[in-house]
XYZ file of C-alpha atoms in Angstrom:
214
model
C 37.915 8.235 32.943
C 41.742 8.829 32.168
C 43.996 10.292 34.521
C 45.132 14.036 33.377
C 49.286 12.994 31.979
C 51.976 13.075 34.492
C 53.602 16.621 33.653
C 56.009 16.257 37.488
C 58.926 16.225 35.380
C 58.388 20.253 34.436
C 59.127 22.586 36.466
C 58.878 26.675 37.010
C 62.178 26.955 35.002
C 59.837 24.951 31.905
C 57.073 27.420 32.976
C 58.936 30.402 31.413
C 59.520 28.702 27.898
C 56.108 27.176 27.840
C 52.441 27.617 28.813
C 51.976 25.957 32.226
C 48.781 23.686 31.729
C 45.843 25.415 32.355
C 42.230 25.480 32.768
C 42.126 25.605 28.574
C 44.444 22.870 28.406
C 41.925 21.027 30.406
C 39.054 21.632 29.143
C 40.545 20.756 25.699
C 41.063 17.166 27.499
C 37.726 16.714 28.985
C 36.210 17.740 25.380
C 38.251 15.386 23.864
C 37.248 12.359 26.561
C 33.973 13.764 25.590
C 34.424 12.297 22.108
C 36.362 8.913 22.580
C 33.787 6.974 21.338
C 33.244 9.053 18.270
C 37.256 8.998 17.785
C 37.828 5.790 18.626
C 35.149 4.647 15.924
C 37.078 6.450 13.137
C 40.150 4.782 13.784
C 42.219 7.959 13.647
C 45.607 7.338 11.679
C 47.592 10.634 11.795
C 46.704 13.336 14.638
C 47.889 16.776 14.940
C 48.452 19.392 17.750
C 49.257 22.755 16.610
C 51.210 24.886 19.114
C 52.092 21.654 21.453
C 53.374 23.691 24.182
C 53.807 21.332 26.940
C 52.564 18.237 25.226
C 49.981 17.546 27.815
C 46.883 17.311 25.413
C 48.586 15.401 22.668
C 50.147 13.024 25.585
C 46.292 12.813 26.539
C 45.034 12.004 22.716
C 47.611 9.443 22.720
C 46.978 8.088 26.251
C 42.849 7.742 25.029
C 43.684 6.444 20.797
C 46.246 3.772 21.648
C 50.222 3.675 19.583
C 48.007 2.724 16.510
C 47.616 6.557 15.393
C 50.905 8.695 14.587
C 51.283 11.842 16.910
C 52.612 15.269 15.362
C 52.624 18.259 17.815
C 54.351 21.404 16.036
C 55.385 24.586 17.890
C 57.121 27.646 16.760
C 59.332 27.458 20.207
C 61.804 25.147 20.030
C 61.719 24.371 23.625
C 58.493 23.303 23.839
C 59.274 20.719 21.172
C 61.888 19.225 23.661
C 59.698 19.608 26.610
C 56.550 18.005 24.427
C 58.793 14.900 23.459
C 59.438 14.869 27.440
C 56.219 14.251 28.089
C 55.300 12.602 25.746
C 58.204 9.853 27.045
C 57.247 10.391 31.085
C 53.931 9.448 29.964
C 55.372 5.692 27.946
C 53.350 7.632 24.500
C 54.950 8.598 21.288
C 55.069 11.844 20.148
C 56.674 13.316 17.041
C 57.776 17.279 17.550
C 58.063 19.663 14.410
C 59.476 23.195 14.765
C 57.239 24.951 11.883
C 54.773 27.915 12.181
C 51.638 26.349 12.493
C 51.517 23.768 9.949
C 53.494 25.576 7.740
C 56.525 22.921 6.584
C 53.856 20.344 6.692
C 50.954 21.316 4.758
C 51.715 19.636 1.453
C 52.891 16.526 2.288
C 49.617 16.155 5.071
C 47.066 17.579 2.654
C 43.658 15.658 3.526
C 45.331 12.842 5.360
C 44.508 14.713 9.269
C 42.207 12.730 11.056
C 42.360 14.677 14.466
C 43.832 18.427 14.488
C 44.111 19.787 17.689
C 44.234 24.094 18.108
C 44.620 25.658 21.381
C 45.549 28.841 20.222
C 46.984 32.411 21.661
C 43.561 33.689 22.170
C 44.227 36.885 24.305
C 43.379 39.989 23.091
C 46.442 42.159 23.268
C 48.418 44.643 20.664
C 49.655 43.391 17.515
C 53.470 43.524 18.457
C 53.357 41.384 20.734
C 51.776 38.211 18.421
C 54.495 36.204 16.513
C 57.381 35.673 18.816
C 59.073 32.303 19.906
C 59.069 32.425 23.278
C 56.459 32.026 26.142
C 54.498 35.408 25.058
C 53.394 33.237 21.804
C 51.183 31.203 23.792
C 49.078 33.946 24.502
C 49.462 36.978 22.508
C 46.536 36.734 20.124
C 46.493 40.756 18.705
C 43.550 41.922 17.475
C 40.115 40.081 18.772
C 42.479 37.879 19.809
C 42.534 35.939 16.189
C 45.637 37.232 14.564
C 47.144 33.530 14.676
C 43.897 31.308 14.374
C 43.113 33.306 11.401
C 46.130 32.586 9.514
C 45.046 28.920 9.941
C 41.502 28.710 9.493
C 41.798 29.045 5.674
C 44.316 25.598 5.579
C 41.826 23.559 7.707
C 39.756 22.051 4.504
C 43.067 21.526 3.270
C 44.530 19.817 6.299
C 41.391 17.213 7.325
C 40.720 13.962 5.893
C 37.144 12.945 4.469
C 36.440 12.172 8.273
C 38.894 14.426 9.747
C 37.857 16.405 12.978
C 39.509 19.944 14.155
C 38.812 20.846 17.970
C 39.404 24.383 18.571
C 39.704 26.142 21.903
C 38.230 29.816 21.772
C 37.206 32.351 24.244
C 34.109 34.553 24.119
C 36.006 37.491 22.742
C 37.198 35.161 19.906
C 34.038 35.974 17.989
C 32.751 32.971 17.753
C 29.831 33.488 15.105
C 32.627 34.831 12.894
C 35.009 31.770 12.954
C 31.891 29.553 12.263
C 31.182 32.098 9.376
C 34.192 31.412 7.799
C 34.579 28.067 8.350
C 31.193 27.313 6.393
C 32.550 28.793 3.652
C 35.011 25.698 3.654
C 32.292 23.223 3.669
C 33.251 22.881 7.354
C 30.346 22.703 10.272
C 30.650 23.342 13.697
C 29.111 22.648 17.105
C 30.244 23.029 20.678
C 31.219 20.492 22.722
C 31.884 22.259 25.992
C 31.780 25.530 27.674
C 33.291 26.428 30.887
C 33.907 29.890 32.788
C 37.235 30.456 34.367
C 37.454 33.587 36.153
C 37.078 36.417 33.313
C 36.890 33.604 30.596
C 34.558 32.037 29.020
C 35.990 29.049 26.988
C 34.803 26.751 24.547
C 36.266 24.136 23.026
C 34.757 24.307 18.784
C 34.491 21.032 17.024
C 34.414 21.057 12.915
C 33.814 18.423 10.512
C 32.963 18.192 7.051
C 29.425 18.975 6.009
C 27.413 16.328 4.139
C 27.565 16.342 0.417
């Protein structure tokens, strides 16, 4: 069992830039333990956290994979890119922050080379202005259904993953998730669901999708 990252250095002045770990982030970490084996096995060579926020789950991946795979955590606040390479250092791991939306600046140059893509997304159901900003409400603010933001990615997944690339997704119930399989199919991408949990009003999952046999 690994021990959850060392996040002492942040404190509630951090918490009002960037998502204070949660029981999502967690959950995301025990899915991902889960899977070592699995991940371990495929020998992972580039992995990717989209909206890093405090670093803690790519600090995790790196803590589990070893300095043999390269870490990129992007996030549209540029203080959680400082406060992910912070933890990423408290920790003794490497991470390698990227202000972009999403993927965004990325995308071309990391077509099909992903081997682990990480999405904890904004999956609140709130109103539409209030999704998109760069501060602390972006970790959250999901708009309609709560999929405003996942949905602009789930189209560039296929084009993200490698032949063996994996994409863990954390949703909650609200999410739809029948839908986001739905639409993933049509990418050639299957899912299944490696772990639920209930916290308070939520009920979280945490999606895994792979490519479906030829």
């Amino acid at each position: 069992m690994f021990p959850t990252p060392d996040i002492s250095h942040l404190n509630s002045a951090d918490y009002q830039y960037v998502y204070e770990p949660a029981e999502d982030s967690f959950l995301l970490m025990d899915a991902l333990e889960k899977d070592l084996q699995s991940l371990k096995s495929a020998r992972p060579s580039v992995c990717l956290e989209i909206g890093c926020g405090s670093g803690i789950v790519s600090t995790f991946l790196a803590q589990m994979l070893g300095p043999d795979s390269f870490y990129l955590c992007t996030d549209i606040n540029p203080k959680a890119l400082e406060i992910t390479r912070n933890t990423g250092q408290q920790n003794s791991v490497l991470l390698n922050p990227v202000l972009t939306d999403l993927a965004s600046s990325l995308a071309d140059r990391l077509e099909n080379k992903i081997d682990v893509l990480l999405f904890n997304p904004p999956y609140v159901v709130t109103p539409s202005e209030e999704v998109g900003s760069s501060g602390i409400e972006a970790a959250w603010a999901g708009g309609v259904n709560g999929r405003e933001v996942l949905d602009r990615l789930l189209p560039d997944v296929h084009r993200l993953l490698s032949s063996q690339g994996v994409f863990y997704l954390v949703i909650i119930k609200e999410n739809k998730q029948g839908d986001i399989e739905a639409i993933m199919s049509k990418y050639q991408l299957e899912m299944t669901v490696v772990m639920l949990r209930r916290s308070g009003p939520e009920h979280l999952s945490v999606l895994k999708f792979t490519r479906k046999n030829p």
